[in-house]
């Protein structure tokens, strides 16, 4: 028997989006946050660079310029009304954080300081603008801490180390959630009027990734299994400067401060790919350039499989002061001294632009005509509003979680006051229990790490920076075999109840497999190149046919695709040149 | 790529199975490693290739989430930041000390977070908020910069002999998080915060052993922060 809890609002995930929603909802309705990590362990804490808002504290700026940059960066796939909402509310989002104690860096006159960041410009691309508010090189860490501190102050109720396993749908709306308590192995049913998914990304379907081990997309996978579509799954951002071998991120700040990328011959190859802004081209373009350098035999190292991020000309003082992360990560993890030598880097799976489709109030929508699915909300990386379209600009993820986390919280309050509880089926935890029972009984206790390794390796090979129909077809086949083995054979070694992370890793792998399948199906269908989705066999953007969002449903063992229009606005799609 | 060849590492892990009860026991594993592998990689190698029952926490894998503090060759550290090649073998890995062990390397973090919550670890300022940001000079901002780096990993608190010996002591991490607000020019609740730390569970328990400063994976000057909190208590208390 599961333990049952009753709340007006339940939030899954305690990163920036979940905590921001909780601060809003818990003021007005009975709210709980369930999170598979202690809140301060969430991956929001890994974000370094900043959070953009047109405060104009340092130089002239307007939220409309910010919106233009966001739309252009998205390769015109973002919904422009949603981008307007985000960029307009960015200013208050920063001020709210400051009032809560966020330790932003300051200007000499004591205001929030701002600095330049990739893709952010004044007057529609005229020149770089100082728009990114920041706290040293740990902006995400400070946002996460500040939000958690305020949750402690407000007495928000947390269920830490609880894993989301299932969502209970009854009469076409959310009736509750089922979660697994890691400490005891017990199932819990959270009966609720409203539920917000804020579970973050799912970069762990790739081998080389900047994402935390916990980022397995449990929220989107559960929504998908309960009949909801996922939007724009083919758009995944590969950050150009992941540390070779492990994928840990070296911030864009390294190139912002003057660092350059070089191939094996020492050539600054970005001069060939983006003659005007070179190493500061958008992330998708730089990642592709690295891919081609390696593919064409100009990679560095014994296996010729990486390029070098060179900061040696910047001088010790600047490197130590402004790029402490790069020096620390390179020294600790690669034993490389960036003051003297190039740091080996490769593109690393970084950010899912796609996810659970929502409207501008974080309400989940379930079809091509944006019909609201009552009682369900999503915010942050696991959601797709869409404000990032085909490629997210740096700093806009921290902004997204604050703006849409808040909006999600407000929507939950509004709807929880209006809605009643949906009727709860008999034994609501039955399906979740069945999933765990099957994994506990699977005949291959070593299968999970093996399947996961094959998933990650094959996704890197076939469905990452460079895609073709042939590669994606190969990946569809590979996923079919992995799914079959997972469904029929995968088991666990640990049979105990307390802290059975073996069992939870097995559950998480199932989520990754489901999401990888939607990504590959949507990527194979989209016969164009746009933002983070690059097709070697269709290297140009095709607005006539593809200026639209994909929706992917799970349909038995297959994926069914649909499409919905992009909401355009002031900016007409033009070729993206830098 | 630089560095010597890897090899095979011998790792002794202190394991505890709550179902079986009894005393924790050492279990020895041998795992192959690459030159740049960290202790976390070795634990994954054990869990994924040899023994799926081994329990430990981890998430980000690069020293920012604070999940994987443990005692490695006798020193508190994050498993994702310690390279295997830098350690003498056999490598010993134990749960952090002074908190009840749930299973293997997983400890009960609740007492740690309880102590944290007691110091009012949040900005308090009930003055009417201005339309824009509150002003703070770069110098005032710099005053508390060091202690904003804390990731609540508990490496400092669980390295402290006073904390081991006394279930009552708030511990370095709680004091660090009090420091972060006591020296923030925007905050108005430092008297309450310092009152918490001036009583018998508070900052004066510190014996300046400096274990905490050595243990901090974020290079926070923990002992100095504790000394500054002590001075502030004395300064404000008449």
CSV table of N, CA and C in Angstrom, one decimal, chain B residues 41-177:
chain,number,residue,atom,x,y,z
B,41,UNK,N,34.6,7.9,-10.7
B,41,UNK,CA,34.6,7.0,-11.9
B,41,UNK,C,34.8,5.6,-11.3
B,42,UNK,N,35.7,5.4,-10.3
B,42,UNK,CA,36.0,4.1,-9.8
B,42,UNK,C,34.7,3.5,-9.1
B,43,UNK,N,34.0,4.4,-8.4
B,43,UNK,CA,32.8,3.9,-7.7
B,43,UNK,C,31.7,3.5,-8.8
B,44,UNK,N,31.7,4.3,-9.9
B,44,UNK,CA,30.8,3.9,-11.0
B,44,UNK,C,31.2,2.6,-11.6
B,45,UNK,N,32.5,2.4,-11.8
B,45,UNK,CA,33.0,1.2,-12.3
B,45,UNK,C,32.6,0.0,-11.5
B,46,UNK,N,32.7,0.1,-10.2
B,46,UNK,CA,32.3,-0.9,-9.3
B,46,UNK,C,30.8,-1.2,-9.4
B,47,UNK,N,30.0,-0.1,-9.3
B,47,UNK,CA,28.6,-0.2,-9.3
B,47,UNK,C,28.0,-0.8,-10.7
B,48,UNK,N,28.6,-0.3,-11.8
B,48,UNK,CA,28.1,-0.7,-13.1
B,48,UNK,C,28.7,-2.0,-13.6
B,49,UNK,N,29.8,-2.4,-13.1
B,49,UNK,CA,30.4,-3.6,-13.7
B,49,UNK,C,30.5,-4.8,-12.7
B,50,UNK,N,30.6,-4.5,-11.4
B,50,UNK,CA,30.8,-5.5,-10.5
B,50,UNK,C,29.7,-5.7,-9.5
B,51,UNK,N,29.3,-4.6,-8.9
B,51,UNK,CA,28.4,-4.8,-7.7
B,51,UNK,C,27.4,-3.7,-7.6
B,52,UNK,N,26.2,-3.9,-8.2
B,52,UNK,CA,25.2,-2.9,-8.3
B,52,UNK,C,24.5,-2.5,-7.0
B,53,UNK,N,24.9,-3.2,-5.9
B,53,UNK,CA,24.3,-2.9,-4.6
B,53,UNK,C,25.0,-1.8,-3.9
B,54,UNK,N,26.2,-1.4,-4.4
B,54,UNK,CA,26.9,-0.3,-3.7
B,54,UNK,C,26.1,1.0,-3.9
B,55,UNK,N,25.9,1.7,-2.7
B,55,UNK,CA,25.0,2.9,-2.7
B,55,UNK,C,25.9,4.1,-2.4
B,56,UNK,N,25.8,5.2,-3.2
B,56,UNK,CA,26.4,6.5,-2.9
B,56,UNK,C,25.6,7.5,-3.7
B,57,UNK,N,25.8,8.8,-3.3
B,57,UNK,CA,25.1,9.9,-3.9
B,57,UNK,C,26.0,10.5,-4.9
B,58,UNK,N,25.5,11.0,-6.0
B,58,UNK,CA,26.3,11.9,-6.9
B,58,UNK,C,25.3,12.5,-7.9
B,59,UNK,N,25.7,13.7,-8.4
B,59,UNK,CA,24.8,14.1,-9.5
B,59,UNK,C,25.7,14.8,-10.6
B,60,UNK,N,26.2,16.0,-10.3
B,60,UNK,CA,26.8,16.8,-11.4
B,60,UNK,C,28.1,16.2,-11.9
B,61,UNK,N,28.8,15.6,-11.0
B,61,UNK,CA,30.1,15.0,-11.5
B,61,UNK,C,31.2,16.0,-11.7
B,62,UNK,N,31.1,17.3,-11.3
B,62,UNK,CA,32.2,18.2,-11.4
B,62,UNK,C,32.3,19.2,-10.3
B,63,UNK,N,31.9,18.8,-9.1
B,63,UNK,CA,32.2,19.6,-7.9
B,63,UNK,C,31.3,20.8,-7.7
B,64,UNK,N,30.1,20.8,-8.2
B,64,UNK,CA,29.2,22.0,-7.9
B,64,UNK,C,27.9,21.6,-7.2
B,65,UNK,N,27.5,20.3,-7.3
B,65,UNK,CA,26.2,20.0,-6.7
B,65,UNK,C,26.4,19.6,-5.2
B,66,UNK,N,27.6,19.1,-4.8
B,66,UNK,CA,27.8,18.8,-3.4
B,66,UNK,C,27.2,17.5,-2.9
B,67,UNK,N,26.9,16.6,-3.9
B,67,UNK,CA,26.3,15.3,-3.4
B,67,UNK,C,27.3,14.3,-2.9
B,68,UNK,N,28.6,14.3,-3.4
B,68,UNK,CA,29.4,13.1,-3.2
B,68,UNK,C,30.6,13.4,-2.3
B,69,UNK,N,30.3,14.1,-1.2
B,69,UNK,CA,31.4,14.2,-0.2
B,69,UNK,C,31.6,12.9,0.5
B,70,UNK,N,32.8,12.5,0.7
B,70,UNK,CA,33.1,11.2,1.4
B,70,UNK,C,34.5,11.3,1.9
B,71,UNK,N,34.9,10.3,2.8
B,71,UNK,CA,36.2,10.3,3.3
B,71,UNK,C,37.1,9.4,2.4
B,72,UNK,N,38.0,10.0,1.8
B,72,UNK,CA,38.9,9.3,0.8
B,72,UNK,C,40.3,9.3,1.3
B,73,UNK,N,40.9,8.2,1.6
B,73,UNK,CA,42.2,8.0,2.2
B,73,UNK,C,42.3,9.0,3.5
B,74,UNK,N,41.2,9.0,4.2
B,74,UNK,CA,41.2,9.7,5.5
B,74,UNK,C,40.9,11.2,5.4
B,75,UNK,N,40.7,11.7,4.2
B,75,UNK,CA,40.5,13.1,4.0
B,75,UNK,C,39.1,13.3,3.5
B,76,UNK,N,38.3,14.3,4.0
B,76,UNK,CA,37.0,14.6,3.4
B,76,UNK,C,37.3,15.3,2.0
B,77,UNK,N,36.5,14.8,1.0
B,77,UNK,CA,36.6,15.4,-0.3
B,77,UNK,C,35.4,15.0,-1.2
B,78,UNK,N,35.3,15.7,-2.3
B,78,UNK,CA,34.2,15.2,-3.2
B,78,UNK,C,34.8,14.2,-4.2
B,79,UNK,N,34.1,13.1,-4.3
B,79,UNK,CA,34.7,12.0,-5.1
B,79,UNK,C,34.9,12.3,-6.6
B,80,UNK,N,34.2,13.4,-7.0
B,80,UNK,CA,34.3,13.8,-8.4
B,80,UNK,C,35.4,14.7,-8.7
B,81,UNK,N,36.1,15.1,-7.6
B,81,UNK,CA,37.3,16.0,-7.8
B,81,UNK,C,38.6,15.4,-7.4
B,82,UNK,N,38.6,14.2,-7.0
B,82,UNK,CA,39.9,13.6,-6.6
B,82,UNK,C,40.3,12.6,-7.7
B,83,UNK,N,41.5,12.8,-8.2
B,83,UNK,CA,42.0,11.8,-9.3
B,83,UNK,C,42.6,10.6,-8.6
B,84,UNK,N,42.3,9.4,-9.2
B,84,UNK,CA,42.8,8.2,-8.6
B,84,UNK,C,44.3,8.2,-8.6
B,85,UNK,N,44.9,8.7,-9.7
B,85,UNK,CA,46.4,8.6,-9.8
B,85,UNK,C,47.1,9.4,-8.7
B,86,UNK,N,46.4,10.4,-8.1
B,86,UNK,CA,47.0,11.2,-7.1
B,86,UNK,C,46.9,10.5,-5.7
B,87,UNK,N,46.3,9.4,-5.6
B,87,UNK,CA,46.1,8.7,-4.3
B,87,UNK,C,47.1,7.5,-4.1
B,88,UNK,N,47.5,7.3,-2.8
B,88,UNK,CA,48.2,6.1,-2.6
B,88,UNK,C,47.2,4.9,-2.4
B,89,UNK,N,47.7,3.7,-2.8
B,89,UNK,CA,46.7,2.6,-2.8
B,89,UNK,C,47.1,1.6,-1.7
B,90,UNK,N,46.2,0.8,-1.2
B,90,UNK,CA,44.8,0.8,-1.5
B,90,UNK,C,44.1,2.1,-1.1
B,91,UNK,N,43.2,2.5,-2.0
B,91,UNK,CA,42.4,3.7,-1.7
B,91,UNK,C,41.2,3.3,-0.7
B,92,UNK,N,41.1,4.1,0.4
B,92,UNK,CA,40.0,3.8,1.2
B,92,UNK,C,38.9,4.8,1.1
B,93,UNK,N,37.6,4.3,1.0
B,93,UNK,CA,36.5,5.3,0.9
B,93,UNK,C,35.5,4.9,1.9
B,94,UNK,N,35.1,6.0,2.7
B,94,UNK,CA,34.2,5.8,3.8
B,94,UNK,C,33.2,6.9,3.8
B,95,UNK,N,32.0,6.7,4.4
B,95,UNK,CA,31.0,7.8,4.5
B,95,UNK,C,31.6,8.9,5.4
B,96,UNK,N,31.1,10.1,5.1
B,96,UNK,CA,31.5,11.3,6.0
B,96,UNK,C,31.1,11.0,7.4
B,97,UNK,N,31.8,11.5,8.4
B,97,UNK,CA,31.7,11.1,9.8
B,97,UNK,C,30.7,12.1,10.6
B,98,UNK,N,30.1,11.5,11.6
B,98,UNK,CA,29.3,12.3,12.5
B,98,UNK,C,27.9,12.4,12.1
B,99,UNK,N,27.5,11.8,11.0
B,99,UNK,CA,26.1,11.7,10.7
B,99,UNK,C,25.7,10.3,10.6
B,100,UNK,N,24.5,9.9,10.9
B,100,UNK,CA,24.1,8.5,10.9
B,100,UNK,C,24.2,7.9,9.5
B,101,UNK,N,24.8,6.7,9.4
B,101,UNK,CA,24.9,6.1,8.0
B,101,UNK,C,23.6,5.3,7.7
B,102,UNK,N,23.0,5.7,6.5
B,102,UNK,CA,21.8,4.9,6.1
B,102,UNK,C,22.2,3.6,5.4
B,103,UNK,N,23.2,3.7,4.4
B,103,UNK,CA,23.6,2.6,3.7
B,103,UNK,C,24.9,2.9,3.0
B,104,UNK,N,25.9,2.1,3.1
B,104,UNK,CA,27.2,2.3,2.4
B,104,UNK,C,27.7,3.7,2.6
B,105,UNK,N,27.8,4.5,1.5
B,105,UNK,CA,28.3,5.8,1.6
B,105,UNK,C,27.3,6.9,1.8
B,106,UNK,N,26.0,6.5,2.0
B,106,UNK,CA,24.9,7.4,2.1
B,106,UNK,C,24.6,7.7,3.6
B,107,UNK,N,24.7,8.9,4.0
B,107,UNK,CA,24.4,9.3,5.4
B,107,UNK,C,23.2,10.1,5.5
B,108,UNK,N,22.7,10.2,6.7
B,108,UNK,CA,21.5,11.0,6.9
B,108,UNK,C,21.9,12.5,7.0
B,109,UNK,N,21.4,13.2,6.0
B,109,UNK,CA,21.8,14.7,5.9
B,109,UNK,C,20.9,15.6,6.7
B,110,UNK,N,19.8,15.0,7.3
B,110,UNK,CA,18.8,15.9,7.9
B,110,UNK,C,19.4,16.7,9.1
B,111,UNK,N,20.2,16.0,10.0
B,111,UNK,CA,20.8,16.9,11.1
B,111,UNK,C,21.6,18.0,10.5
B,112,UNK,N,22.3,17.8,9.4
B,112,UNK,CA,23.1,18.8,8.8
B,112,UNK,C,22.3,20.0,8.3
B,113,UNK,N,21.2,19.7,7.6
B,113,UNK,CA,20.3,20.7,7.1
B,113,UNK,C,19.5,21.4,8.2
B,114,UNK,N,19.2,20.6,9.3
B,114,UNK,CA,18.6,21.2,10.5
B,114,UNK,C,19.4,22.4,11.0
B,115,UNK,N,20.7,22.1,11.2
B,115,UNK,CA,21.6,23.1,11.7
B,115,UNK,C,21.7,24.3,10.8
B,116,UNK,N,21.7,24.0,9.5
B,116,UNK,CA,21.7,25.1,8.5
B,116,UNK,C,20.5,26.0,8.7
B,117,UNK,N,19.3,25.3,8.7
B,117,UNK,CA,18.0,26.1,8.8
B,117,UNK,C,18.0,27.0,10.1
B,118,UNK,N,18.6,26.5,11.1
B,118,UNK,CA,18.5,27.3,12.4
B,118,UNK,C,19.2,28.6,12.4
B,119,UNK,N,20.1,28.9,11.5
B,119,UNK,CA,20.8,30.2,11.5
B,119,UNK,C,20.1,31.2,10.6
B,120,UNK,N,18.9,31.0,10.2
B,120,UNK,CA,18.1,31.9,9.3
B,120,UNK,C,19.0,32.1,8.1
B,121,UNK,N,19.2,31.1,7.3
B,121,UNK,CA,20.0,31.3,6.1
B,121,UNK,C,19.3,31.9,4.9
B,122,UNK,N,18.8,33.1,5.1
B,122,UNK,CA,18.1,33.8,4.0
B,122,UNK,C,18.1,35.3,4.4
B,123,UNK,N,18.0,36.1,3.3
B,123,UNK,CA,18.0,37.5,3.5
B,123,UNK,C,16.8,38.0,4.2
B,124,UNK,N,16.9,38.8,5.2
B,124,UNK,CA,15.8,39.4,5.9
B,124,UNK,C,15.9,40.9,5.8
B,125,UNK,N,14.9,41.5,5.2
B,125,UNK,CA,14.8,42.9,5.1
B,125,UNK,C,13.4,43.3,4.8
B,126,UNK,N,12.7,43.8,5.9
B,126,UNK,CA,11.3,44.1,5.7
B,126,UNK,C,11.0,45.5,5.4
B,127,UNK,N,12.1,46.3,5.1
B,127,UNK,CA,11.9,47.7,4.6
B,127,UNK,C,11.1,47.5,3.2
B,128,UNK,N,10.3,48.5,2.9
B,128,UNK,CA,9.6,48.5,1.6
B,128,UNK,C,10.6,48.4,0.5
B,129,UNK,N,10.4,47.4,-0.4
B,129,UNK,CA,11.3,47.2,-1.5
B,129,UNK,C,11.2,48.3,-2.5
B,130,UNK,N,12.3,48.8,-3.0
B,130,UNK,CA,12.3,49.8,-4.0
B,130,UNK,C,11.8,49.2,-5.3
B,131,UNK,N,11.4,50.0,-6.3
B,131,UNK,CA,11.0,49.5,-7.6
B,131,UNK,C,12.2,48.8,-8.3
B,132,UNK,N,13.4,49.3,-8.1
B,132,UNK,CA,14.5,48.7,-8.7
B,132,UNK,C,15.3,47.9,-7.7
B,133,UNK,N,16.6,47.5,-8.1
B,133,UNK,CA,17.4,46.8,-7.1
B,133,UNK,C,17.8,47.7,-5.9
B,134,UNK,N,18.0,47.0,-4.8
B,134,UNK,CA,18.7,47.7,-3.7
B,134,UNK,C,20.1,48.0,-4.1
B,135,UNK,N,20.7,49.1,-3.7
B,135,UNK,CA,22.0,49.4,-4.0
B,135,UNK,C,23.0,48.7,-3.1
B,136,UNK,N,24.1,48.3,-3.6
B,136,UNK,CA,25.2,47.7,-2.7
B,136,UNK,C,26.5,48.0,-3.4
B,137,UNK,N,27.4,48.6,-2.7
B,137,UNK,CA,28.7,48.9,-3.4
B,137,UNK,C,29.5,47.7,-3.6
B,138,UNK,N,30.4,47.7,-4.6
B,138,UNK,CA,31.2,46.6,-4.9
B,138,UNK,C,32.0,46.1,-3.7
B,139,UNK,N,32.4,47.1,-2.8
B,139,UNK,CA,33.1,46.7,-1.6
B,139,UNK,C,32.2,45.9,-0.6
B,140,UNK,N,31.0,46.4,-0.5
B,140,UNK,CA,30.1,45.7,0.4
B,140,UNK,C,29.7,44.3,-0.2
B,141,UNK,N,29.7,44.3,-1.5
B,141,UNK,CA,29.4,43.0,-2.1
B,141,UNK,C,30.5,42.0,-1.9
B,142,UNK,N,31.8,42.5,-2.0
B,142,UNK,CA,32.9,41.7,-1.8
B,142,UNK,C,33.1,41.2,-0.4
B,143,UNK,N,32.5,41.9,0.6
B,143,UNK,CA,32.6,41.5,2.0
B,143,UNK,C,32.2,40.1,2.3
B,144,UNK,N,31.2,39.6,1.6
B,144,UNK,CA,30.7,38.3,2.0
B,144,UNK,C,30.8,37.3,0.8
B,145,UNK,N,31.6,37.7,-0.2
B,145,UNK,CA,31.8,36.9,-1.4
B,145,UNK,C,32.2,35.4,-1.1
B,146,UNK,N,33.2,35.3,-0.3
B,146,UNK,CA,33.8,34.0,0.0
B,146,UNK,C,32.8,33.0,0.4
B,147,UNK,N,31.9,33.4,1.3
B,147,UNK,CA,31.0,32.4,1.9
B,147,UNK,C,29.8,32.2,1.0
B,148,UNK,N,29.6,32.9,-0.1
B,148,UNK,CA,28.5,32.6,-1.0
B,148,UNK,C,28.9,31.4,-1.9
B,149,UNK,N,30.1,30.9,-1.8
B,149,UNK,CA,30.5,29.8,-2.6
B,149,UNK,C,30.1,28.4,-2.1
B,150,UNK,N,29.5,28.4,-0.9
B,150,UNK,CA,29.2,27.2,-0.2
B,150,UNK,C,28.2,26.3,-1.0
B,151,UNK,N,28.4,25.0,-1.2
B,151,UNK,CA,27.5,24.2,-1.9
B,151,UNK,C,26.8,23.1,-0.9
B,152,UNK,N,27.0,23.4,0.4
B,152,UNK,CA,26.3,22.5,1.4
B,152,UNK,C,26.6,21.0,1.2
B,153,UNK,N,27.9,20.7,1.0
B,153,UNK,CA,28.2,19.3,0.7
B,153,UNK,C,28.5,18.6,2.1
B,154,UNK,N,28.7,19.4,3.1
B,154,UNK,CA,29.0,18.9,4.5
B,154,UNK,C,30.4,18.4,4.7
B,155,UNK,N,31.3,18.6,3.7
B,155,UNK,CA,32.7,18.2,3.9
B,155,UNK,C,33.3,18.9,5.1
B,156,UNK,N,33.0,20.2,5.3
B,156,UNK,CA,33.6,20.9,6.4
B,156,UNK,C,33.1,20.4,7.8
B,157,UNK,N,31.8,20.4,7.9
B,157,UNK,CA,31.2,20.1,9.1
B,157,UNK,C,31.6,18.7,9.6
B,158,UNK,N,31.6,17.7,8.7
B,158,UNK,CA,31.9,16.3,9.1
B,158,UNK,C,33.4,16.1,9.1
B,159,UNK,N,34.2,17.1,9.0
B,159,UNK,CA,35.7,16.9,9.2
B,159,UNK,C,36.0,17.5,10.6
B,160,UNK,N,35.0,18.1,11.3
B,160,UNK,CA,35.3,18.8,12.5
B,160,UNK,C,35.2,17.9,13.8
B,161,UNK,N,36.3,17.8,14.5
B,161,UNK,CA,36.3,17.0,15.7
B,161,UNK,C,35.3,17.4,16.7
B,162,UNK,N,35.1,18.7,16.8
B,162,UNK,CA,34.1,19.2,17.8
B,162,UNK,C,32.7,18.7,17.4
B,163,UNK,N,32.4,18.7,16.1
B,163,UNK,CA,31.1,18.2,15.6
B,163,UNK,C,31.0,16.7,15.9
B,164,UNK,N,32.1,15.9,15.7
B,164,UNK,CA,32.1,14.5,15.9
B,164,UNK,C,31.7,14.2,17.4
B,165,UNK,N,32.3,15.0,18.2
B,165,UNK,CA,32.3,14.7,19.7
B,165,UNK,C,31.0,15.2,20.3
B,166,UNK,N,30.2,16.0,19.6
B,166,UNK,CA,29.2,16.7,20.2
B,166,UNK,C,28.0,16.9,19.2
B,167,UNK,N,27.0,16.2,19.4
B,167,UNK,CA,25.8,16.3,18.5
B,167,UNK,C,25.2,17.6,18.5
B,168,UNK,N,25.6,18.5,19.4
B,168,UNK,CA,24.9,19.8,19.5
B,168,UNK,C,25.5,20.9,18.7
B,169,UNK,N,26.8,20.8,18.3
B,169,UNK,CA,27.5,21.9,17.7
B,169,UNK,C,26.9,22.2,16.3
B,170,UNK,N,26.6,23.4,16.0
B,170,UNK,CA,26.0,23.8,14.7
B,170,UNK,C,26.9,23.4,13.5
B,171,UNK,N,28.2,23.5,13.7
B,171,UNK,CA,29.1,23.1,12.7
B,171,UNK,C,29.5,24.2,11.7
B,172,UNK,N,30.7,24.0,11.1
B,172,UNK,CA,31.2,25.0,10.2
B,172,UNK,C,30.2,25.5,9.1
B,173,UNK,N,29.5,24.5,8.4
B,173,UNK,CA,28.7,24.9,7.3
B,173,UNK,C,27.6,25.9,7.7
B,174,UNK,N,27.0,25.6,8.8
B,174,UNK,CA,25.9,26.5,9.3
B,174,UNK,C,26.5,27.9,9.6
B,175,UNK,N,27.7,27.9,10.2
B,175,UNK,CA,28.2,29.2,10.5
B,175,UNK,C,28.7,30.0,9.3
B,176,UNK,N,29.2,29.2,8.3
B,176,UNK,CA,29.5,29.8,7.0
B,176,UNK,C,28.3,30.5,6.4
B,177,UNK,N,27.2,29.8,6.5
B,177,UNK,CA,25.9,30.3,5.8
B,177,UNK,C,25.3,31.5,6.7
